[in-house]
CSV table of C-alpha atoms in Angstrom, one decimal:
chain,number,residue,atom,x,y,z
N,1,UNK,CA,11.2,-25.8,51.1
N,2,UNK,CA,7.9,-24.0,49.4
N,3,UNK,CA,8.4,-21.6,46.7
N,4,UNK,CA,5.7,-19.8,45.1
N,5,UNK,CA,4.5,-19.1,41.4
N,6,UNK,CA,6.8,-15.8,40.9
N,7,UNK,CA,-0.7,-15.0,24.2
N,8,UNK,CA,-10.5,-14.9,-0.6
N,9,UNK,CA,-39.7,-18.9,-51.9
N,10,UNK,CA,-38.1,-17.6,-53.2
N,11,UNK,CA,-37.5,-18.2,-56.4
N,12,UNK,CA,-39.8,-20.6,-58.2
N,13,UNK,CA,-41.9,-20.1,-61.0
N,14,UNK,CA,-42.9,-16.6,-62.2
N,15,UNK,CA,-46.3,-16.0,-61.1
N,16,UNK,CA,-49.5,-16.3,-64.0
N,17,UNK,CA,-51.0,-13.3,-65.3
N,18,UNK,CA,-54.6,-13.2,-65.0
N,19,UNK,CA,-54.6,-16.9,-63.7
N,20,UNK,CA,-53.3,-17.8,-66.8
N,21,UNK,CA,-49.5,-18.9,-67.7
N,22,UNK,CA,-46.9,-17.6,-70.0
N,23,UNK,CA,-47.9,-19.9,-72.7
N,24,UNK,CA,-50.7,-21.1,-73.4
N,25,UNK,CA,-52.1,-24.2,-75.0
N,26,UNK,CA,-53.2,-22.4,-78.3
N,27,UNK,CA,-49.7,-22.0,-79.8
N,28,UNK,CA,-49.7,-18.3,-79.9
N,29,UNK,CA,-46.9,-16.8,-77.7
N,30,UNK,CA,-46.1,-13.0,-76.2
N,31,UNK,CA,-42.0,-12.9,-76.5
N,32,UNK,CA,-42.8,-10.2,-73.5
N,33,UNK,CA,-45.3,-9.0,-70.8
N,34,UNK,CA,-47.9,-6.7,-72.4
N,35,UNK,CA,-47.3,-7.0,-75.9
N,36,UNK,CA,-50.0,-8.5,-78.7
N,37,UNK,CA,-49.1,-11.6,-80.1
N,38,UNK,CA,-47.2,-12.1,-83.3
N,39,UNK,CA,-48.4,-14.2,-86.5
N,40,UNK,CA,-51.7,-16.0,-86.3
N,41,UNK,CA,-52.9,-19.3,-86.6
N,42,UNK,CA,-56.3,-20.1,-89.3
N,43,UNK,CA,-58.8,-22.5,-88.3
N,44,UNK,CA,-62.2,-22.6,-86.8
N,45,UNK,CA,-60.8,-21.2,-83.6
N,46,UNK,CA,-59.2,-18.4,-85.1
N,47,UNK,CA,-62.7,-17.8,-87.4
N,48,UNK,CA,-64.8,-17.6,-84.6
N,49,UNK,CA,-62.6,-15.5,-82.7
N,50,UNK,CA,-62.9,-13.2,-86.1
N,51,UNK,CA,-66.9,-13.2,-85.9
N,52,UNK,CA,-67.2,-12.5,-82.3
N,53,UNK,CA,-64.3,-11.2,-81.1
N,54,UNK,CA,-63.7,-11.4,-77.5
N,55,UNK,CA,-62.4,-8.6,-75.3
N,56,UNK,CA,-58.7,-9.0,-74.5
N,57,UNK,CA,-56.7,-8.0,-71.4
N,58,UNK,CA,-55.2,-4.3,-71.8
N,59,UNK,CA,-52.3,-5.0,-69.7
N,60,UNK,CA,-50.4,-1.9,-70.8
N,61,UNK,CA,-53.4,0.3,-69.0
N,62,UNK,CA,-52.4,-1.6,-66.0
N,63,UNK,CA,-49.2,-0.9,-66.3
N,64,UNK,CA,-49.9,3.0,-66.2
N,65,UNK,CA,-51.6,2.3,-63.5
N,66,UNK,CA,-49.1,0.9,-61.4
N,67,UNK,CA,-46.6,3.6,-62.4
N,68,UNK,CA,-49.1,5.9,-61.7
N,69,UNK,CA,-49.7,4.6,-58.0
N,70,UNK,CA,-45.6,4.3,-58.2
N,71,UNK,CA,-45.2,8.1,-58.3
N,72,UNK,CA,-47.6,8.8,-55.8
N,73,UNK,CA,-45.9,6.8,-53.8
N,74,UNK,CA,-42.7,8.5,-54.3
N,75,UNK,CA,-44.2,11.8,-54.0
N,76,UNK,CA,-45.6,11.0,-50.6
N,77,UNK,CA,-42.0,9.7,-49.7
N,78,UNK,CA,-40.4,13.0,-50.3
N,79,UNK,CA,-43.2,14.4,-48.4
N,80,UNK,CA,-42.3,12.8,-45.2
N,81,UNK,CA,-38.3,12.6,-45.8
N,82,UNK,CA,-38.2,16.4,-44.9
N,83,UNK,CA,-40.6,16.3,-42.2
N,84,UNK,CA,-38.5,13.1,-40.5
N,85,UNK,CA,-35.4,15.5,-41.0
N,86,UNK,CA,-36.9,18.3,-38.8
N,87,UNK,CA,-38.1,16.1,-36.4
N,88,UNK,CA,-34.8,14.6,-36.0
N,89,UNK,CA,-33.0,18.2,-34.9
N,90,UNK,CA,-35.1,18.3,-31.8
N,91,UNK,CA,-37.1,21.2,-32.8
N,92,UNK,CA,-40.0,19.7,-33.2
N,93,UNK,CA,-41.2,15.8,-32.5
N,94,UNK,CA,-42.0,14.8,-28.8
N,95,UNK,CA,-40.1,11.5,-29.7
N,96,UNK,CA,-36.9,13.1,-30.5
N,97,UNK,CA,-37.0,15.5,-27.2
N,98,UNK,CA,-37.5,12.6,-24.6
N,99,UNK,CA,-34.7,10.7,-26.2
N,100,UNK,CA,-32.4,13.2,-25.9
N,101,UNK,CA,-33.7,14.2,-22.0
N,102,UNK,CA,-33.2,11.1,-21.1
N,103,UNK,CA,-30.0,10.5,-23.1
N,104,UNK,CA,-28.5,13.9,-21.3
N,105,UNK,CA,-30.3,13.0,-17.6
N,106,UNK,CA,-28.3,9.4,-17.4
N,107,UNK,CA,-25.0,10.6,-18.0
N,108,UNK,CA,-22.4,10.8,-14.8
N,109,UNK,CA,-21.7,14.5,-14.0
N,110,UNK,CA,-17.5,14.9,-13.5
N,111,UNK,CA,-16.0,14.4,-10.0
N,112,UNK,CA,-14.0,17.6,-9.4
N,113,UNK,CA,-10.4,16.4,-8.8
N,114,UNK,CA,-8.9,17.7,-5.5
N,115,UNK,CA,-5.7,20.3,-6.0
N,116,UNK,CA,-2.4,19.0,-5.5
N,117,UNK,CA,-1.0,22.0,-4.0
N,118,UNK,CA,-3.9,22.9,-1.5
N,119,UNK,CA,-3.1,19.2,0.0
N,120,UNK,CA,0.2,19.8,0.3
N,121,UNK,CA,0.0,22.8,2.2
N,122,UNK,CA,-2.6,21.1,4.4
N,123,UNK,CA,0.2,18.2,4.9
N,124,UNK,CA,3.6,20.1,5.6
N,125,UNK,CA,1.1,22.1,7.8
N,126,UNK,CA,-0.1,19.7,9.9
N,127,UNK,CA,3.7,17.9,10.0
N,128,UNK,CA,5.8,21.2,10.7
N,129,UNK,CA,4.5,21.3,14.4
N,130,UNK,CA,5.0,17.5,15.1
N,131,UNK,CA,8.4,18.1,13.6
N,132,UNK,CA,9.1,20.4,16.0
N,133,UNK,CA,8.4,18.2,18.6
N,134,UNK,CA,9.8,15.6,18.1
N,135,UNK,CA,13.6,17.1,17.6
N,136,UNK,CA,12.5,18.3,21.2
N,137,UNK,CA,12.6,14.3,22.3
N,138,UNK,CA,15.4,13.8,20.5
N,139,UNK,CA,16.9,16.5,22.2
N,140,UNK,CA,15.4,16.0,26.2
N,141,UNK,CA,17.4,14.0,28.8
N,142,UNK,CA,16.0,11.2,30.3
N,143,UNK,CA,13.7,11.9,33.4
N,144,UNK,CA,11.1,14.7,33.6
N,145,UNK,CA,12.3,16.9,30.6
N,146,UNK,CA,12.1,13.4,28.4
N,147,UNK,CA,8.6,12.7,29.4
N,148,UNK,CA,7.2,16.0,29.1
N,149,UNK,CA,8.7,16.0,25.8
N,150,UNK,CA,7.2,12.8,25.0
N,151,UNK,CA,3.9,14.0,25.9
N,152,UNK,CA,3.8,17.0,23.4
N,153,UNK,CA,4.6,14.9,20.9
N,154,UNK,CA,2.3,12.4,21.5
N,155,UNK,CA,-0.5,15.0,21.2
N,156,UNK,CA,1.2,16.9,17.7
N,157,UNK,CA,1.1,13.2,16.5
N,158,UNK,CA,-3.0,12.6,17.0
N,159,UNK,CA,-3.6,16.4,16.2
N,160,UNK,CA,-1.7,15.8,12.8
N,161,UNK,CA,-3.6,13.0,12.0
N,162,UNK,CA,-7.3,14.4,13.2
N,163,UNK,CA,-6.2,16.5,9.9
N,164,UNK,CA,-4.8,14.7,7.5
N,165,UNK,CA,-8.2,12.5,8.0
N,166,UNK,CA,-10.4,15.2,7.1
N,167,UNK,CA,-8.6,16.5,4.8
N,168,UNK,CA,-9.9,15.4,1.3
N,169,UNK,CA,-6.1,13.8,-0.7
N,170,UNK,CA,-5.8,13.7,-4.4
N,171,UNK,CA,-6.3,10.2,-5.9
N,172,UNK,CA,-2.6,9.4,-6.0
N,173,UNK,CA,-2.3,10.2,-2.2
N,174,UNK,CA,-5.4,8.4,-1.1
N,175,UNK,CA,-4.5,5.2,0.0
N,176,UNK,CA,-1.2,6.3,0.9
N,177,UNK,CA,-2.6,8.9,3.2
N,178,UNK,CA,-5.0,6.6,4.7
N,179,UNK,CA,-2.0,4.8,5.9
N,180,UNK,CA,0.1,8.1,7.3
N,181,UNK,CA,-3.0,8.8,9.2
N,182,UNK,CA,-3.1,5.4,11.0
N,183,UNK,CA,0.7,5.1,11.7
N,184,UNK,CA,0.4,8.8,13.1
N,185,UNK,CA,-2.4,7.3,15.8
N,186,UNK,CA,-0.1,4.7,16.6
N,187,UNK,CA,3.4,7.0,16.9
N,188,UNK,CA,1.5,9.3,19.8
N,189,UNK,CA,-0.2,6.3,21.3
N,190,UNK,CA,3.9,4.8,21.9
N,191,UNK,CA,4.6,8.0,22.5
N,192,UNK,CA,2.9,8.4,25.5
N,193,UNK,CA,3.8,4.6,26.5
N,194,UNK,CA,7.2,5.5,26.6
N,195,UNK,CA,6.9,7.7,29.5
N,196,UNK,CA,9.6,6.4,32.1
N,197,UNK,CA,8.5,6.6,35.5
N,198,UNK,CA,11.4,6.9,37.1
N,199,UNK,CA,11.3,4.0,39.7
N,200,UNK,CA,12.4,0.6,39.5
N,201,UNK,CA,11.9,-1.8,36.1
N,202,UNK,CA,11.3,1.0,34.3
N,203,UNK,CA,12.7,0.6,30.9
N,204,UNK,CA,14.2,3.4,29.6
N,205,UNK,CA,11.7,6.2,26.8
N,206,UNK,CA,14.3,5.3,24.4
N,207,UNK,CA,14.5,1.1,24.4
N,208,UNK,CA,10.8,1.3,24.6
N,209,UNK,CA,10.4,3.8,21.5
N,210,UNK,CA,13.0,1.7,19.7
N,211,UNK,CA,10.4,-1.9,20.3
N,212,UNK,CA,7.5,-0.1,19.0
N,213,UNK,CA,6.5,-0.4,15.6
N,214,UNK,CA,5.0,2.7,14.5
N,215,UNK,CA,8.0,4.8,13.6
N,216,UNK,CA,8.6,2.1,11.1
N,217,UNK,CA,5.3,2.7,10.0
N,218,UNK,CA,5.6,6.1,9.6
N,219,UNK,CA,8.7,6.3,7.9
N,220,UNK,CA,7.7,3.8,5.2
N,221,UNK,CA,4.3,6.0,4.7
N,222,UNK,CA,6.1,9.1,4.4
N,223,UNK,CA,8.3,8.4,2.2
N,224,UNK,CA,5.9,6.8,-0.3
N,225,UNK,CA,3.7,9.9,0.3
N,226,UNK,CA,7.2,12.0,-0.8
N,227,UNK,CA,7.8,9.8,-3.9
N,228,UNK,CA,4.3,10.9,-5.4
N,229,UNK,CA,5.6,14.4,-4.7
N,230,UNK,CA,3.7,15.2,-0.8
N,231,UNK,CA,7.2,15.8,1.2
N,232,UNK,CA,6.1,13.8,4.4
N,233,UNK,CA,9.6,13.5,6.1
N,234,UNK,CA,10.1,13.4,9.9
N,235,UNK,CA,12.6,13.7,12.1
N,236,UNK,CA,12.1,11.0,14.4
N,237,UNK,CA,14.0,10.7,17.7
N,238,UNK,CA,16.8,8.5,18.8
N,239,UNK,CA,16.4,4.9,20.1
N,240,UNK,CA,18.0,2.7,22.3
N,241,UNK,CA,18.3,-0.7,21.7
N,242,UNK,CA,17.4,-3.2,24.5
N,243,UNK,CA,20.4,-3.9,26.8
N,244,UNK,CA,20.9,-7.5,28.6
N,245,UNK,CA,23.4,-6.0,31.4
N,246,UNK,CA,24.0,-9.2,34.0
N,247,UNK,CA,26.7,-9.3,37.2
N,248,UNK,CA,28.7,-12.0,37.5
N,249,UNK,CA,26.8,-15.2,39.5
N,250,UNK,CA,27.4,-14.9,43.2
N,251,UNK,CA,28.5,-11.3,42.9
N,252,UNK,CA,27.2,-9.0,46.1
N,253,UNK,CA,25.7,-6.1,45.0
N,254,UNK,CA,26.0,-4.8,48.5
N,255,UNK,CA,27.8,-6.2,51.4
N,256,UNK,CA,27.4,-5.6,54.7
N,257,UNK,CA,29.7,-6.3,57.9
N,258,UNK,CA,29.8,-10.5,58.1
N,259,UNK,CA,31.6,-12.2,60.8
N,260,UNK,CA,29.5,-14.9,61.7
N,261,UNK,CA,29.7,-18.7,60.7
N,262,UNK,CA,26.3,-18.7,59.7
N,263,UNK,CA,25.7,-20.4,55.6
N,264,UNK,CA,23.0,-19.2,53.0
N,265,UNK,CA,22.6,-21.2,49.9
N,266,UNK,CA,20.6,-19.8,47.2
N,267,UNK,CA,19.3,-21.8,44.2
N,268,UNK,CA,17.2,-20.1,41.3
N,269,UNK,CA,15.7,-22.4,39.2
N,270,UNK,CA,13.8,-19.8,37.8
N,271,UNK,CA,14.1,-17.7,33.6
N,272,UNK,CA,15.7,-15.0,35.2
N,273,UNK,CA,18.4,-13.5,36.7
N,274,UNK,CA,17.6,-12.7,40.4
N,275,UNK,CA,19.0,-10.8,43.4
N,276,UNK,CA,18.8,-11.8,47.0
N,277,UNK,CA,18.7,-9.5,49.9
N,278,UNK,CA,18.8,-9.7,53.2
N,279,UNK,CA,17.7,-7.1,55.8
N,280,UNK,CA,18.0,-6.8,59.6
N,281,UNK,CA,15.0,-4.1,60.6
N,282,UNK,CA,15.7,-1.2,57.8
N,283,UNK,CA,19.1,-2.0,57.5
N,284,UNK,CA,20.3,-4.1,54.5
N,285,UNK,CA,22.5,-6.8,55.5
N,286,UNK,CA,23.9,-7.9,52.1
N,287,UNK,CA,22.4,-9.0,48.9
N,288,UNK,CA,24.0,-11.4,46.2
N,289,UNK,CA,23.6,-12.1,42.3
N,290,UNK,CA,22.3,-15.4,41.6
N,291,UNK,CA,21.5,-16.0,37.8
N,292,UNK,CA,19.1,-18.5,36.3
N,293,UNK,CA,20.1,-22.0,36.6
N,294,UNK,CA,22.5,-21.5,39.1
N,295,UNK,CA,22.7,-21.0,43.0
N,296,UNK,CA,25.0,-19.2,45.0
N,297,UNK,CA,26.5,-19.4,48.7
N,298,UNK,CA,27.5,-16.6,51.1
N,299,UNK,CA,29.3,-17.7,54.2
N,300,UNK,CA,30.2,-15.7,57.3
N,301,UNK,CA,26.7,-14.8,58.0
N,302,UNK,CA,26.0,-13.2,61.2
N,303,UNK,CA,23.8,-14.2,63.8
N,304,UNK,CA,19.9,-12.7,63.6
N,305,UNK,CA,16.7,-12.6,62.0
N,306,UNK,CA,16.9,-11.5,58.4
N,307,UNK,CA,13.6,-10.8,56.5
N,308,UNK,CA,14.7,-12.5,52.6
N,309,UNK,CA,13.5,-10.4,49.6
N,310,UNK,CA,14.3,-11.4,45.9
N,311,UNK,CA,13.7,-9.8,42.9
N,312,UNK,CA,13.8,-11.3,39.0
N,313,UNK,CA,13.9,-10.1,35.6
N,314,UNK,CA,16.0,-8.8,32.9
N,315,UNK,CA,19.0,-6.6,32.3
N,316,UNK,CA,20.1,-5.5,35.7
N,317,UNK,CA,20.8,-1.7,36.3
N,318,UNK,CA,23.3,-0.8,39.0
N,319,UNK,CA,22.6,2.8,39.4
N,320,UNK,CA,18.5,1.5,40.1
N,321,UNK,CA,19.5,-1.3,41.5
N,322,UNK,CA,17.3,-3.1,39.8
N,323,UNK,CA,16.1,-4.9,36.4
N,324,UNK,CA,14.5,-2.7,33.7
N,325,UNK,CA,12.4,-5.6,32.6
N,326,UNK,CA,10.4,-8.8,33.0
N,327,UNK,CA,10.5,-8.0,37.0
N,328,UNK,CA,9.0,-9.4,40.2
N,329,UNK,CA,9.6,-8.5,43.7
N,330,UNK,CA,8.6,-10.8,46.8
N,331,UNK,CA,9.9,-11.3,50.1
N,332,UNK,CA,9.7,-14.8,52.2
N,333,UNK,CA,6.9,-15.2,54.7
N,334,UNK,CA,9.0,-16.5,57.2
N,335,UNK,CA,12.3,-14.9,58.4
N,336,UNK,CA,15.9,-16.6,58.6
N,337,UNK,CA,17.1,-17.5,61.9
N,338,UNK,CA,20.8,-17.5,61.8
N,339,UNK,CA,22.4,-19.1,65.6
N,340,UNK,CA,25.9,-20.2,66.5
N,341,UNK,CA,26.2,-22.0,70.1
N,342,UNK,CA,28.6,-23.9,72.0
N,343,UNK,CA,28.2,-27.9,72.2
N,344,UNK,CA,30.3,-30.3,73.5
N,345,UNK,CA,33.2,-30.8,71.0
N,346,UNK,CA,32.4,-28.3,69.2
N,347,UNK,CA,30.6,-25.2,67.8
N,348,UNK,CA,26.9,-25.3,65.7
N,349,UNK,CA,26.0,-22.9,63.4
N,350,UNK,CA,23.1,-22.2,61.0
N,351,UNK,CA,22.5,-23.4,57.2
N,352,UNK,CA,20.2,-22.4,55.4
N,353,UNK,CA,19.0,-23.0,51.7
N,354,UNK,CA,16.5,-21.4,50.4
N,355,UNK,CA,15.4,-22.0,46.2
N,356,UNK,CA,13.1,-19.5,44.4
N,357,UNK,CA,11.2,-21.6,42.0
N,358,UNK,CA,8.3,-23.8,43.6
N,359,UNK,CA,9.9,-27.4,44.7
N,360,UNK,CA,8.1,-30.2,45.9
N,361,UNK,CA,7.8,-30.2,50.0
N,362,UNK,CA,9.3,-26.6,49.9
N,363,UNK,CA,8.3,-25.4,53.5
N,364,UNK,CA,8.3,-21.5,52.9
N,365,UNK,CA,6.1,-19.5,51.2
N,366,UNK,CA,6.4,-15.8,49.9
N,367,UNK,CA,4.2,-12.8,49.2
N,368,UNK,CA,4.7,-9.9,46.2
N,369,UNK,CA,5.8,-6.1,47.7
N,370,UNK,CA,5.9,-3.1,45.7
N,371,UNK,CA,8.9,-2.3,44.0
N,372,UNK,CA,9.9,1.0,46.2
N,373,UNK,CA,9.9,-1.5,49.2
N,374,UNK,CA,12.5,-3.5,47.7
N,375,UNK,CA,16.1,-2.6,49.8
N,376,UNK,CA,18.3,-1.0,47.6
């Protein structure tokens, strides 16, 4: 039988006067710079110096002069000391008043810090009405009062953060904000996708609330917004946690009138659980439990043709009659023929098997249906 396919220098000698040294060869010395020489010496030098006497240096009248030139000097220095002094206040100089343009142009002007308080007006503003809404989900019963809940808070969550994004936060909340105003997005994007539908594998607002992330998210922003002193907190609704409800394998889950000798085997070699029904025009025969890995057998079939339908998934839900996740629905191509006759020494009856996965030289083939055309 066919089945079908159900993610980083100095120094150094004192310098000559007049080109001559400090001592010269004659024997006379000066015991200092300037001064005539003491004692004298007789001979024919010192007699010709006596008849023609020759001009000597006047160092001292040098002397005067260079203390002369000194005090000019000096005098010229005090000249300019006060006239440095009142250039330097900026009153007058050209120097001094581009320096201190450009000294005053350069420097950062202050960034106005943003007020504490006015943000966290703007932020138990923009919470107060998703609040609101969300004690309403917590408070709605599952069906069309959950889902329009859901809805209204989906759209207090983006609104919330449309301004919380504009809004400018002090530089404490900035980062921390940032994050608020993505987890927000998020919390009315799952929001929405919780919206039950009310038909068959629909897993319930509140398992599908309690899988998302984002009220994680937005708990753990909110409170570190509250511990820098920005209350954030927000009553988020109930979850559900994800249930795993299975029937017993080879349980019926409905049961017709069955007085035939007719034999129907089911194998599933599929993940999941599955369900096998059988129908006789609009009218459901019987259908049987069969979980994953195991097959079932119902006996006491009647005679007819049956059209087979089978659904898999996860977590079956009586009142639905159906699985609220991971689900398929198909039917078999080919109807079930189930035929008792009279032969000689005996009676013959119909067995059938039928296995939902794909096995090699499988003879039967199947096609998907929508869920609502599934017999309940």
């Amino acid at each position: 039988m066919r089945a079908y396919t159900s993610a980083r220098a100095t120094g150094g000698t004192p310098p000559a006067r007049n080109g001559r040294p400090a001592h010269d060869g004659g024997g006379a010395t000066r015991d200092k710079e300037g001064s005539p020489p003491y004692g004298e010496v007789r001979g024919p030098a010192h007699d010709a110096a006596r008849s023609a006497p020759a001009a000597l240096p006047r160092p001292w009248r040098r002397l005067r002069t260079t203390h002369r030139a000194a005090g000019l000097a000096a005098a010229v220095l005090a000249l300019a000391l006060p006239l440095s002094a009142c250039s330097s206040d900026g009153t007058s100089g050209a120097p001094s008043d581009t320096t201190a343009g450009s000294a005053a142009g350069s420097s950062p002007s202050p960034t106005p810090s943003v007020d504490r308080a006015a943000y966290r007006h703007t932020l138990t503003g923009a919470l107060e009405a998703l609040d609101r809404a969300l004690r309403a989900v917590d408070k709605a019963h599952e069906g069309s009062a959950l889902n329009a809940a859901l809805d209204t808070a989906s759209s207090r969550a983006d609104r919330a953060a449309d301004t919380l994004q504009m809004t400018a936060a002090p530089d404490d909340a900035s980062p921390v904000n940032s994050q608020f105003v993505s987890a927000l997005r998020a919390l009315g994007q799952d929001l929405k996708s919780a919206r039950g539908d009310g038909g068959r594998c629909a897993t319930a607002p509140r398992v599908e609330l309690g899988r998302a992330q984002s009220p994680q998210s937005v708990t753990s922003a909110g409170r570190a917004l509250t511990a820098l002193g920005y209350d954030a907190s927000l009553h988020l609704p109930r979850t559900e946690r994800a249930e795993h409800r299975r029937l017993a394998n080879g349980a019926l889950v409905r049961d017709g009138s069955r007085a035939g000798l007719g034999r129907l085997t089911v194998k599933n070699g599929t993940a999941r659980d599955a369900v096998v029904a059988l129908t006789r025009g609009k009218h459901t025969a019987f259908s049987v439990y069969v979980r994953h890995g195991s097959h079932a057998t119902l006996r006491s079939v009647n005679n007819g043709s049956y059209t087979v339908y089978f659904t898999t998934g996860e977590d079956w839900n009586s009142r639905k009659s159906s699985f609220t996740r991971e689900c398929s629905f198909e039917k078999f191509d080919d109807q079930a023929q189930f035929k008792t006759v009279r032969v000689t020494g005996g009676t013959q009856y119909t067995v059938l098997t039928f296995t939902l996965n794909k096995v090699v030289g499988g003879n039967a083939t199947t096609s998907t249906v929508p869920p609502a055309e599934f017999p309940s």
